[in-house]
XYZ file of C-alpha atoms in Angstrom:
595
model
C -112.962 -47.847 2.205
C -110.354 -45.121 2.607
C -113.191 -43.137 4.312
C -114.195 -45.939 7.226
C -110.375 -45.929 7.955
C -110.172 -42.275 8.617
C -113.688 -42.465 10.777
C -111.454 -45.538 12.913
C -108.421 -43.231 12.839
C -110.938 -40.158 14.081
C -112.607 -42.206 16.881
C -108.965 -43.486 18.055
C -107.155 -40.543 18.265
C -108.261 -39.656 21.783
C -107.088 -42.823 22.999
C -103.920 -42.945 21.396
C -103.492 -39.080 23.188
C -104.268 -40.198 26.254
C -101.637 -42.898 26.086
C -99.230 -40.868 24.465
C -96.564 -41.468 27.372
C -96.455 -45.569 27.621
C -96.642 -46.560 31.275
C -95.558 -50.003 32.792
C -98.176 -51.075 35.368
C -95.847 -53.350 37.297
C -92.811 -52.049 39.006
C -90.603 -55.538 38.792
C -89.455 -55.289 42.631
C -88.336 -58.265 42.846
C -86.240 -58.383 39.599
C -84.592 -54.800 40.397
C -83.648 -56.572 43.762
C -82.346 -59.503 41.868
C -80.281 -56.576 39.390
C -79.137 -55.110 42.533
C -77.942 -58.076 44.248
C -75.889 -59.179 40.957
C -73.766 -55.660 41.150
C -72.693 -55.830 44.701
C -71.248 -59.612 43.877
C -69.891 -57.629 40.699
C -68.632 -55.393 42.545
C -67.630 -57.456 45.248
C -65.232 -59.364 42.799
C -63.847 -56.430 41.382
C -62.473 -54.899 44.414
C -61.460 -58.204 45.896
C -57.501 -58.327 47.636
C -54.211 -56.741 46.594
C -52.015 -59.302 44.540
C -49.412 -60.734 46.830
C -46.507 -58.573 47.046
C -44.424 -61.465 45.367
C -46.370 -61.590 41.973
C -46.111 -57.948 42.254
C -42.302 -57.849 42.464
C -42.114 -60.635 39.657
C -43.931 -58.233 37.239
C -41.860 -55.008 38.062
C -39.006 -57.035 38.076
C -39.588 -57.922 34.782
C -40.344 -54.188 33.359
C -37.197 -52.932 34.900
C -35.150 -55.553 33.162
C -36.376 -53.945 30.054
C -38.384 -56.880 28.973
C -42.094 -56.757 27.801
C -44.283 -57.434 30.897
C -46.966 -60.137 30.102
C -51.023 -59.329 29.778
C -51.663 -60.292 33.212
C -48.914 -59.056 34.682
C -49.778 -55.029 33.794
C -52.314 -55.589 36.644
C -49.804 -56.444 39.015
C -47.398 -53.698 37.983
C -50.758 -51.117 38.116
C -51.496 -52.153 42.132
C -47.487 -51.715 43.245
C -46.677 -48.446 41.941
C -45.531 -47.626 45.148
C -44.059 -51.191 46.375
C -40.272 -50.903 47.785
C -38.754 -53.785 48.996
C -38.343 -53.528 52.750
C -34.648 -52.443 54.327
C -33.531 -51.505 50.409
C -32.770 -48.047 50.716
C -31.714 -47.341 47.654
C -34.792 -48.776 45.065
C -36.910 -46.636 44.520
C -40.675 -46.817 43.578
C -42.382 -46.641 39.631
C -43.977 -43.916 41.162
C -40.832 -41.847 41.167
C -38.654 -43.532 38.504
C -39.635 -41.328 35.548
C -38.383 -43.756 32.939
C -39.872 -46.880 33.594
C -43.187 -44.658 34.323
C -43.243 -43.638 30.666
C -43.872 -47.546 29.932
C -46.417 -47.720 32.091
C -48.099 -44.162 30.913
C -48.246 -46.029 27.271
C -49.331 -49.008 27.890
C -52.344 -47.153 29.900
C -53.056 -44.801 26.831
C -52.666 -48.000 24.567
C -55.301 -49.847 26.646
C -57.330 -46.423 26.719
C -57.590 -46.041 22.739
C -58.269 -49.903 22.413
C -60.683 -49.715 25.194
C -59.389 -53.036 26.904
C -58.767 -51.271 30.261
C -61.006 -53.459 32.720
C -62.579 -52.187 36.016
C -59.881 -54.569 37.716
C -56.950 -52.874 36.180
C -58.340 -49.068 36.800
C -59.190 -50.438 40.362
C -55.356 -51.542 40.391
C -54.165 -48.074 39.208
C -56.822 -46.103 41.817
C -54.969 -48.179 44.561
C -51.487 -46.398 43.548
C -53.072 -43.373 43.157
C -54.776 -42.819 46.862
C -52.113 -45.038 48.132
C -49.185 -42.694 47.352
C -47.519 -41.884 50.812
C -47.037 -38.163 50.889
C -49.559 -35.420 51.854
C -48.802 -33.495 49.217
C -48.862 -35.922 45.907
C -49.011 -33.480 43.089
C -45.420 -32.485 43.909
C -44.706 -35.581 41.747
C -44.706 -35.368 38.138
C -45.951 -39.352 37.866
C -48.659 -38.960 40.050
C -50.127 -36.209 37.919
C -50.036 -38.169 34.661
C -51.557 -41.540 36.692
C -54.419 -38.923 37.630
C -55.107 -37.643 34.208
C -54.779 -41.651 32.805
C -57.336 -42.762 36.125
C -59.850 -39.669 34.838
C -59.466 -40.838 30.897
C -59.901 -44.848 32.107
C -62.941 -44.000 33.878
C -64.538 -42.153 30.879
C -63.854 -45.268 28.801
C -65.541 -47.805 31.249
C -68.695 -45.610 31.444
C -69.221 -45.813 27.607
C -68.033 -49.447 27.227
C -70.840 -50.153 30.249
C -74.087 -51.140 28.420
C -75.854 -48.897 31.685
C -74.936 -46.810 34.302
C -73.770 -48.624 37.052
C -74.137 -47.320 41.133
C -70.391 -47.374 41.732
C -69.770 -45.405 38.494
C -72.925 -42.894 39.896
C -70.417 -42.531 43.217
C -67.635 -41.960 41.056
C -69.451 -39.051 39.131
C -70.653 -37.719 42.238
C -67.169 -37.520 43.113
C -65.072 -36.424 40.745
C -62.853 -34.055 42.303
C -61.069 -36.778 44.111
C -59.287 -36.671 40.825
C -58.517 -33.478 40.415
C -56.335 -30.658 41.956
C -59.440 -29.927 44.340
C -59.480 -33.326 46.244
C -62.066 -33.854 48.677
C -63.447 -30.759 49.042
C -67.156 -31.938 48.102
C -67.007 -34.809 50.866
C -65.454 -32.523 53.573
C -67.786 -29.352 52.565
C -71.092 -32.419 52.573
C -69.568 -34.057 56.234
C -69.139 -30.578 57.498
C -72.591 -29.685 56.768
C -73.906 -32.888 58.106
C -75.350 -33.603 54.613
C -73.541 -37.193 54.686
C -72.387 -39.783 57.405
C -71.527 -42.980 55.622
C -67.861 -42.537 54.108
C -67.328 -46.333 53.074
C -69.629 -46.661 49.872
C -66.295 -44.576 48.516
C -63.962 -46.211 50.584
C -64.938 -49.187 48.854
C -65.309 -48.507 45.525
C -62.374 -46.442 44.867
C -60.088 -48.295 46.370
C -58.996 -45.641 49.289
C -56.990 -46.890 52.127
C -57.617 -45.491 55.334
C -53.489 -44.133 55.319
C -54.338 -42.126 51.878
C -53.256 -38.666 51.556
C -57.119 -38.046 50.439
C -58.534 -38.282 54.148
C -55.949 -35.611 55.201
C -57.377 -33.382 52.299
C -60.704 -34.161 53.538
C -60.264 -33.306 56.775
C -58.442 -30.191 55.994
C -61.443 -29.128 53.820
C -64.018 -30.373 56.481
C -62.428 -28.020 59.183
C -62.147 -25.126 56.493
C -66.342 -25.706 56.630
C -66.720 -25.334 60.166
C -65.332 -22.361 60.538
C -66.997 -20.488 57.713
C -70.333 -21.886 59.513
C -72.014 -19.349 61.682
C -73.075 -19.871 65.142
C -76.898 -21.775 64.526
C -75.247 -24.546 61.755
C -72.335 -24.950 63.700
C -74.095 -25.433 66.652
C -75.965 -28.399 65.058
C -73.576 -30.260 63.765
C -71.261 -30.854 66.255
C -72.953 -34.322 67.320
C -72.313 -34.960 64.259
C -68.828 -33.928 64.267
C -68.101 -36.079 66.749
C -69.441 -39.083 65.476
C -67.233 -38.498 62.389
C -64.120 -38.088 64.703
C -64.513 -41.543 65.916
C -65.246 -42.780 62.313
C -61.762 -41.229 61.237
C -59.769 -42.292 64.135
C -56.775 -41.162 62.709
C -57.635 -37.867 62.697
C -59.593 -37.796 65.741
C -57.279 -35.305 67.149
C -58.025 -32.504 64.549
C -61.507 -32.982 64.322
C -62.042 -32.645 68.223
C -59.717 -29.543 68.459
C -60.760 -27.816 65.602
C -64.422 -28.544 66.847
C -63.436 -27.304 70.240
C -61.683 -24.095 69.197
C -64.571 -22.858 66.585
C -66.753 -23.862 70.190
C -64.908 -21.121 71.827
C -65.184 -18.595 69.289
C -68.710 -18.789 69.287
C -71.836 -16.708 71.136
C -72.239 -19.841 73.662
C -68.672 -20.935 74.537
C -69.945 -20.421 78.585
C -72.329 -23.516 78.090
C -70.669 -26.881 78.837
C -71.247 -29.146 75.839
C -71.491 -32.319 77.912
C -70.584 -35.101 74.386
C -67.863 -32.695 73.403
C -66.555 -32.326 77.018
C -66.488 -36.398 77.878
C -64.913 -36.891 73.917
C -61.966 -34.479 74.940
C -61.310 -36.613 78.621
C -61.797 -39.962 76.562
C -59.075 -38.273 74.001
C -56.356 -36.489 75.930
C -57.388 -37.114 79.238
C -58.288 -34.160 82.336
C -57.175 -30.723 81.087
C -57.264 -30.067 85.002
C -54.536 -32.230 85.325
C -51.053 -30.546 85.305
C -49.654 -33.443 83.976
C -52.115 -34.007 80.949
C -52.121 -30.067 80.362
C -48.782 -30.643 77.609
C -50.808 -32.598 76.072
C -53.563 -30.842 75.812
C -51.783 -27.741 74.522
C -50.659 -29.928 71.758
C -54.206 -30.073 70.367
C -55.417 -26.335 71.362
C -54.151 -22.675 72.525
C -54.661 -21.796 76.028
C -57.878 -20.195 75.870
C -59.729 -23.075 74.658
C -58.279 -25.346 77.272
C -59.291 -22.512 80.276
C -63.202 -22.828 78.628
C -62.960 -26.983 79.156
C -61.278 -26.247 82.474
C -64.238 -23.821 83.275
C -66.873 -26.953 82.014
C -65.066 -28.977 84.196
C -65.544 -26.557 86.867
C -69.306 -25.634 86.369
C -70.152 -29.238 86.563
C -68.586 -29.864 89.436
C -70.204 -27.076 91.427
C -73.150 -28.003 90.146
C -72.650 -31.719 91.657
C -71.661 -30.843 94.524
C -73.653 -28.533 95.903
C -76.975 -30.024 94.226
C -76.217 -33.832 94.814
C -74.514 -33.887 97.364
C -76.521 -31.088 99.440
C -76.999 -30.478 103.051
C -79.031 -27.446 103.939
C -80.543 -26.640 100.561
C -80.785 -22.481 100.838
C -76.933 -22.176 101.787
C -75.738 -24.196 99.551
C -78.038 -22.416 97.024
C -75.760 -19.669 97.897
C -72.549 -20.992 97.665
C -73.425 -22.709 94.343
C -74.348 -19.086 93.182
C -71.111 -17.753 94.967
C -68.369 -20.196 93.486
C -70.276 -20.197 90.332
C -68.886 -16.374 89.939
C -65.131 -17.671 89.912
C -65.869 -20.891 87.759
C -64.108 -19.288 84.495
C -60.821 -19.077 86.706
C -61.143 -22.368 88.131
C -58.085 -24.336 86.301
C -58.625 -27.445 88.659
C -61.456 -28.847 90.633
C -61.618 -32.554 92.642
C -64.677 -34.098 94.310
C -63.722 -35.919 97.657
C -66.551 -38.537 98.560
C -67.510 -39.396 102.079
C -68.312 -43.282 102.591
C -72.722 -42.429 102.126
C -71.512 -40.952 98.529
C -69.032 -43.687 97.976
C -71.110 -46.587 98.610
C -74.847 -44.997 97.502
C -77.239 -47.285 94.998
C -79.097 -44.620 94.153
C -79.168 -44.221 90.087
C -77.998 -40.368 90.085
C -74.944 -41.070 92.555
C -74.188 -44.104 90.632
C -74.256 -42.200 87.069
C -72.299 -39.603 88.853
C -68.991 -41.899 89.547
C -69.362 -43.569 86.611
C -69.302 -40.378 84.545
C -65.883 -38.860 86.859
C -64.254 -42.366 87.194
C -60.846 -41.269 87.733
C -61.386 -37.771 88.895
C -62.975 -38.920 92.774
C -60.800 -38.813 95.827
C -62.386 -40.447 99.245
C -63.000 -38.927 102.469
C -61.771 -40.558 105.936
C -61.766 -39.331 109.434
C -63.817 -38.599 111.868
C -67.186 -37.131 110.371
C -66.740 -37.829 106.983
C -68.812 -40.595 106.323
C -71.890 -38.424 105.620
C -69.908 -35.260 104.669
C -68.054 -34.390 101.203
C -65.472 -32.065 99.978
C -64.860 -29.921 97.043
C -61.356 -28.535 96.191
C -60.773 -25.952 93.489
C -57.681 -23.794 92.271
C -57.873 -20.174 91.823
C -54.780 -18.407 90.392
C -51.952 -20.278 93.049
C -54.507 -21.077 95.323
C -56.954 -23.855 96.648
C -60.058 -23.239 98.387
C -61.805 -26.162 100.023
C -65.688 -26.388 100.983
C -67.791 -29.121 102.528
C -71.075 -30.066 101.690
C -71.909 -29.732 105.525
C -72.088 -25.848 105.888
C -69.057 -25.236 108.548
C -65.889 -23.122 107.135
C -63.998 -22.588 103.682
C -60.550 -22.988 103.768
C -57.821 -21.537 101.569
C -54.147 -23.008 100.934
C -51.608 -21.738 98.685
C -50.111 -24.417 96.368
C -46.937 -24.261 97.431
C -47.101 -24.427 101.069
C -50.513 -26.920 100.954
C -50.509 -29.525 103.638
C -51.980 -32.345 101.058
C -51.970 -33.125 97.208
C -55.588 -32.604 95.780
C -54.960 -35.578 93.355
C -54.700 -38.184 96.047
C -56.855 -41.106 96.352
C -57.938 -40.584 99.921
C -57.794 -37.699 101.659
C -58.535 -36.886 105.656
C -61.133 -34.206 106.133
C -59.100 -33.073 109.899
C -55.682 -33.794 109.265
C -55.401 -32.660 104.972
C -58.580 -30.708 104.497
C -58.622 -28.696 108.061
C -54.773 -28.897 108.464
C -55.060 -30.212 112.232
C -51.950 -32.174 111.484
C -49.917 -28.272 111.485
C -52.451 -26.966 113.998
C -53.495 -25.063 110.599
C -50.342 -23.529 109.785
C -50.482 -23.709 106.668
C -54.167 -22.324 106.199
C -54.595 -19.033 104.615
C -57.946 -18.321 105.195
C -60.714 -19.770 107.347
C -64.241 -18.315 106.444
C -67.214 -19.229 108.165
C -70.474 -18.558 106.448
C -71.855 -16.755 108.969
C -74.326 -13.957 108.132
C -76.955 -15.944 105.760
C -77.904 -14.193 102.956
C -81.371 -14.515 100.946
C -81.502 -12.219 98.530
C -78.140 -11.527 96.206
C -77.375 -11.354 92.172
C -74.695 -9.899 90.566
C -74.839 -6.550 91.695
C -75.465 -7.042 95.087
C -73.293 -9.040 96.976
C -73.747 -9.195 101.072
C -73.644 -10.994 104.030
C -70.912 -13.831 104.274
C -70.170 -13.382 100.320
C -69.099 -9.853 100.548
C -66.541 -11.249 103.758
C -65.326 -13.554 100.853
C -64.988 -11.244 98.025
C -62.810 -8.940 100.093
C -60.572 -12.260 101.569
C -60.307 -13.134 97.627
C -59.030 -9.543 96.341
C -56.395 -9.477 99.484
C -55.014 -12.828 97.364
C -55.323 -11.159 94.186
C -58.333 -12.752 93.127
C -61.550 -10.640 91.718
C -64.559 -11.490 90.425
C -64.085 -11.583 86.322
C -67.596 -11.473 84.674
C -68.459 -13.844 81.636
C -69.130 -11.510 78.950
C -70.935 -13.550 76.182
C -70.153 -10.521 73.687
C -66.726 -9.799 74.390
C -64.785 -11.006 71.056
C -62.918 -14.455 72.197
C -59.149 -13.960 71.508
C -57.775 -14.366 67.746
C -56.623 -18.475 67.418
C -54.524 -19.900 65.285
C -55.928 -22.323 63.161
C -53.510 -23.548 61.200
C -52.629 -26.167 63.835
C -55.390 -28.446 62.032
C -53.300 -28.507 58.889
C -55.783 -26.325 56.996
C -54.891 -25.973 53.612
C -56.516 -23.067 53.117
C -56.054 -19.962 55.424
C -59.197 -20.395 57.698
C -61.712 -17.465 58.112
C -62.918 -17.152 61.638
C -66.280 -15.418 61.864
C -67.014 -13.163 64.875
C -69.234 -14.432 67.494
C -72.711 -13.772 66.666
C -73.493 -11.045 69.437
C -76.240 -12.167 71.605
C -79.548 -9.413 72.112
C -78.813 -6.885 74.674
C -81.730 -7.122 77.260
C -82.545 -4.140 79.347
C -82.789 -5.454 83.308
C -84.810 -3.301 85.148
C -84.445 -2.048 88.684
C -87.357 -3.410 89.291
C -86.335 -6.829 88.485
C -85.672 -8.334 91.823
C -82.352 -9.904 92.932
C -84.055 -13.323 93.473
C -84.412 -13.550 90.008
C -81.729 -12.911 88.603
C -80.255 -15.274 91.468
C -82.315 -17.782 90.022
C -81.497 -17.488 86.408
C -77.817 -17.939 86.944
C -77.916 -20.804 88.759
C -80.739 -22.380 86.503
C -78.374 -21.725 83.148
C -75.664 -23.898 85.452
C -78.578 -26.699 85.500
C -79.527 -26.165 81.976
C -78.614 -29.610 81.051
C -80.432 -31.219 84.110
C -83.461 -29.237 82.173
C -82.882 -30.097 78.550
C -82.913 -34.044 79.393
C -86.698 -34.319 78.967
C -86.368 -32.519 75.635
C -84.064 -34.772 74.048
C -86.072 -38.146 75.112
C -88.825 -36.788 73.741
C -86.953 -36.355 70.757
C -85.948 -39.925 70.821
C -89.132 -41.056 70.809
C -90.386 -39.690 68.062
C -87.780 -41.051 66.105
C -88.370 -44.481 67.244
C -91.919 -43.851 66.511
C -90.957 -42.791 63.193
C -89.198 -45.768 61.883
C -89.626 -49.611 62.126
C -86.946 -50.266 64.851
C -86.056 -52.317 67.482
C -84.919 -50.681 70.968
C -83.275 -51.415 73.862
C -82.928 -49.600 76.799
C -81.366 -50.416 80.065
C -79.570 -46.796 81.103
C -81.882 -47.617 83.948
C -79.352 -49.808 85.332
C -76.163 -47.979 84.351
C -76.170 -49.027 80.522
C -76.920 -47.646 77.134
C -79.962 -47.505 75.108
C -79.514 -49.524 71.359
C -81.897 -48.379 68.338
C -81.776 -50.522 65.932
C -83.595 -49.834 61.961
C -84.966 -52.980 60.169
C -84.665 -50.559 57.329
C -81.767 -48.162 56.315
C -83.301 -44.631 57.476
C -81.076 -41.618 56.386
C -83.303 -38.662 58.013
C -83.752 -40.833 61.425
C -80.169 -41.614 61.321
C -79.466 -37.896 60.713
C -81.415 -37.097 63.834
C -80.376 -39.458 66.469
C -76.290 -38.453 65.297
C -77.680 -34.807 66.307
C -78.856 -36.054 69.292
C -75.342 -37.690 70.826
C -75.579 -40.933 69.026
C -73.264 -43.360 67.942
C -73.371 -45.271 65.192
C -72.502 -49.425 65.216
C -70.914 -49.667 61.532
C -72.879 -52.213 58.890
C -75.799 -52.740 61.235
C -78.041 -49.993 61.005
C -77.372 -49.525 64.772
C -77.346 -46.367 67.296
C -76.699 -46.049 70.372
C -75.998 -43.706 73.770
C -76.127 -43.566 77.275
């Protein structure tokens, strides 16, 4: 008998090998979507509303009077750690009354050891914690020992928990939010465009949006940006700017912090069109003298003259490409002007009534993207005719998009303010009302010239150049490898001394004489366009994402709107991607969406 049983045990054995790990051949969907359900309402319940600040007074009340506080009122003592009645101005709070803090520090412990601290109450004490009004909490001796007692109450709900729940998994992932290190994982992960979503912590730590901890976050999320080189930081600034209107109280550091590591890099000479519409939704026109204060606030000088030279390059670029007359000269002039765009501190569009009252979808984009920054044209001629004013140094120069004469003011002695709403192309622009006076200069672009770069300058433009230098005004080339001027950083409230990397130098690139000057031409005025030629790029880009994902779209930037993507399903990767591509995000509904 004992032989037949070792035969069965013989012939089994392969079978039992090959199950050796125990599978389970259904995956219970719908019962882990059932678990999953039951922990949000869990958790739902647990970080439900502050006490009312009455109950809370009650129960402190009641501790200060040295009496023993009752079971359920140690919960309403643990969320107003910080409460101080309004207009007293001389209570002051637990947090920073040592002796009634040492009752509280014992009771937690006691709770600790018994393990009868509940989710509620550590939720209670979190509350205190990130709710503590200073920017620098671990000055105060209580706030250290509520730290260490949050950090000992959170071990002792992870073992009392028969499993690991997800908020505990945040926690975990978190951790340094209670130590001395605060927030450097989530500013080092939203600086590296590893995360986007904030509020899964928000929520389950109980984190105001006034709590010291953002500050720390942003301080270490600028700290990343400028340790990034040139290629991350590049890619992450749609992102940035996403996460600046996500933290709208800190808005302001994000965008001039992103703005300033912008001008220390290899490509500060290419207008960053999000960034530069973000900074006039923010502060306002940095070609504005009155907004300039403001400005300076945020940034040093140098990073305000590269906006001023986006606004600048943008407007040429308008200018003489929409609103064109004879293509070749203007051509020209677009290549001309383009020379002195990096000294341009002010430029303003003046519309004749065509350009004013045009349907056409690029004219109407165009006024809807400079709403405020448009002046109109009136007087004889004007209706199909449009001026451009810039500033140079202390003076403005003035050019029409019919090819005539430039004309030159100085600021002081100017016969009109650029930054009126209507200006008259005779008796402002041409200074007919003086019998032109008051004009400086009057160049007529006589001798045409077809072929000019750089290094060869002829014809009409050389008349100018000379005109210019007689005002004090030369040509200043933009070197892309010259080292951009040492900024201070510690404007962003850094905590950390920031390091600033040098500008990644860009390849040197023999041009031979052989190179004609058309081309070059060509390539200078096409790197002022680049954005006109990166647009098909980034739709194609968009619609492989949609293609990617189940979504639903719609689009009507045909007729002046914005185009909505919305995921039936949470994607992170296709999220990712449409943030780098100048998306915004519409919070809780899995929503993006851009013009």
């Amino acid at each position: 008998m004992t032989s037949a049983i070792e035969k069965l045990k013989t012939r089994l054995l392969p079978y039992r090998e090959q199950n050796a790990q125990p599978t389970v051949s259904h995956a219970f969907n719908y019962l882990q979507r059932v678990i999953a359900q039951l922990e949000r309402k869990v958790d739902a319940r647990a970080v439900k509303m502050v006490p009312p600040l009455e109950k809370r007074r009650q129960a402190i009340a009641r501790l200060r009077a040295g009496e023993m506080p009752k079971p359920f009122e140690w919960k309403m003592i643990f969320f107003g750690l910080n409460d101080v009645a309004e207009g007293d101005l001389f209570e002051i709070a637990l947090m920073d009354d040592a002796t009634n803090f040492a009752r509280i520090i014992a009771e937690i412990e006691q709770k600790i050891a018994q393990r009868r601290l509940t989710r509620r109450e550590w939720l209670a004490l979190c509350t205190s914690y990130f709710g503590h009004a200073s920017d620098t909490p671990e000055k105060n001796p209580q706030w250290l020992q509520l730290r260490t007692q949050i950090a000992h109450g959170f071990q002792q709900l992870k073992e009392s928990a028969p499993r690991q729940m997800s908020w505990m998994s945040v926690i975990d992932t978190y951790s340094d939010i209670f130590t001395d290190n605060a927030g450097f994982l989530l500013g080092q992960q939203l600086g590296r465009g590893e995360i986007t979503d904030i509020s899964v912590l928000e929520k389950v730590a109980q984190i105001p949006q006034t709590s010291w901890l953002w500050r720390k976050i942003v301080n270490h999320l600028i700290n990343e940006i400028f340790r990034q080189n040139d290629d991350d930081f590049q890619q992450k600034i749609n992102s940035l700017i996403a996460l600046s209107r996500q933290l709208t109280r800190f808005k302001d550091n994000i965008l001039a912090a992103t703005l300033t590591r912008y001008y220390q890099s290899a490509f500060k000479h290419q207008t960053h069109f999000e960034l530069k519409q973000l900074a006039l939704e923010y502060w306002g026109n940095p070609q504005l003298t009155s907004r300039n204060k403001s400005w300076q606030v945020h940034v040093e000088n140098p990073v305000l003259l590269m906006v001023q030279g986006w606004f600048a390059k943008d407007d040429l670029k308008l200018f003489f490409e929409l609103l064109k007359g004879n293509r070749d000269v203007d051509h020209a002039r677009l290549f001309y002007w383009l020379r002195f765009a990096n000294q341009m501190s002010y430029t303003r569009i003046v519309l004749g009534e065509e350009a004013l009252r045009s349907k056409d979808a690029d004219y109407v984009e165009f006024r809807a993207k400079n709403a405020g920054r448009l002046s109109r044209l009136q007087g004889s001629g004007s209706r199909d005719n449009n001026a451009m004013i810039m500033r140079i140094g202390d003076y403005l120069f003035v050019e029409f998009s019919k090819v005539g004469a430039m004309y030159a003011y100085h600021m002081g002695n100017a016969p009109f303010n650029p930054e009126t709403g209507i200006l008259d192309i005779d008796y402002d622009l041409k200074d007919k009302r003086n019998n032109r006076r008051k004009v400086r200069l009057r160049l007529p672009h006589l001798s045409p010239v077809f072929r000019y770069s750089l290094n060869r300058i002829e014809g009409w433009m050389s008349r100018y150049d000379e005109e210019l230098r007689k005002l004090g005004i030369d040509y200043v080339a933009e070197d892309v490898n010259q080292p951009s001027v040492t900024l201070d950083a510690s404007r962003f409230n850094a905590s950390k001394t920031v390091s600033r990397p040098e500008p990644a130098s860009l390849p040197e690139h023999e041009v031979s004489d052989a190179k004609s000057d058309r081309e070059e031409q060509t390539n200078i005025i096409a790197s002022a366009l680049k954005a006109k030629k990166e647009l098909p790029g980034r739709e194609q880009q968009i619609r492989e994402v949609i293609r990617s994902v189940d979504c639903k779209v719609m689009d009507k930037r045909g007729l002046g709107g914005a185009i909505h993507i919305q995921f039936n399903e949470p994607d992170h990767e296709a999220a990712q991607k449409l943030l780098s591509l100048g998306f915004k995000p519409v919070l809780g509904k899995f929503t993006y969406w851009s013009k």
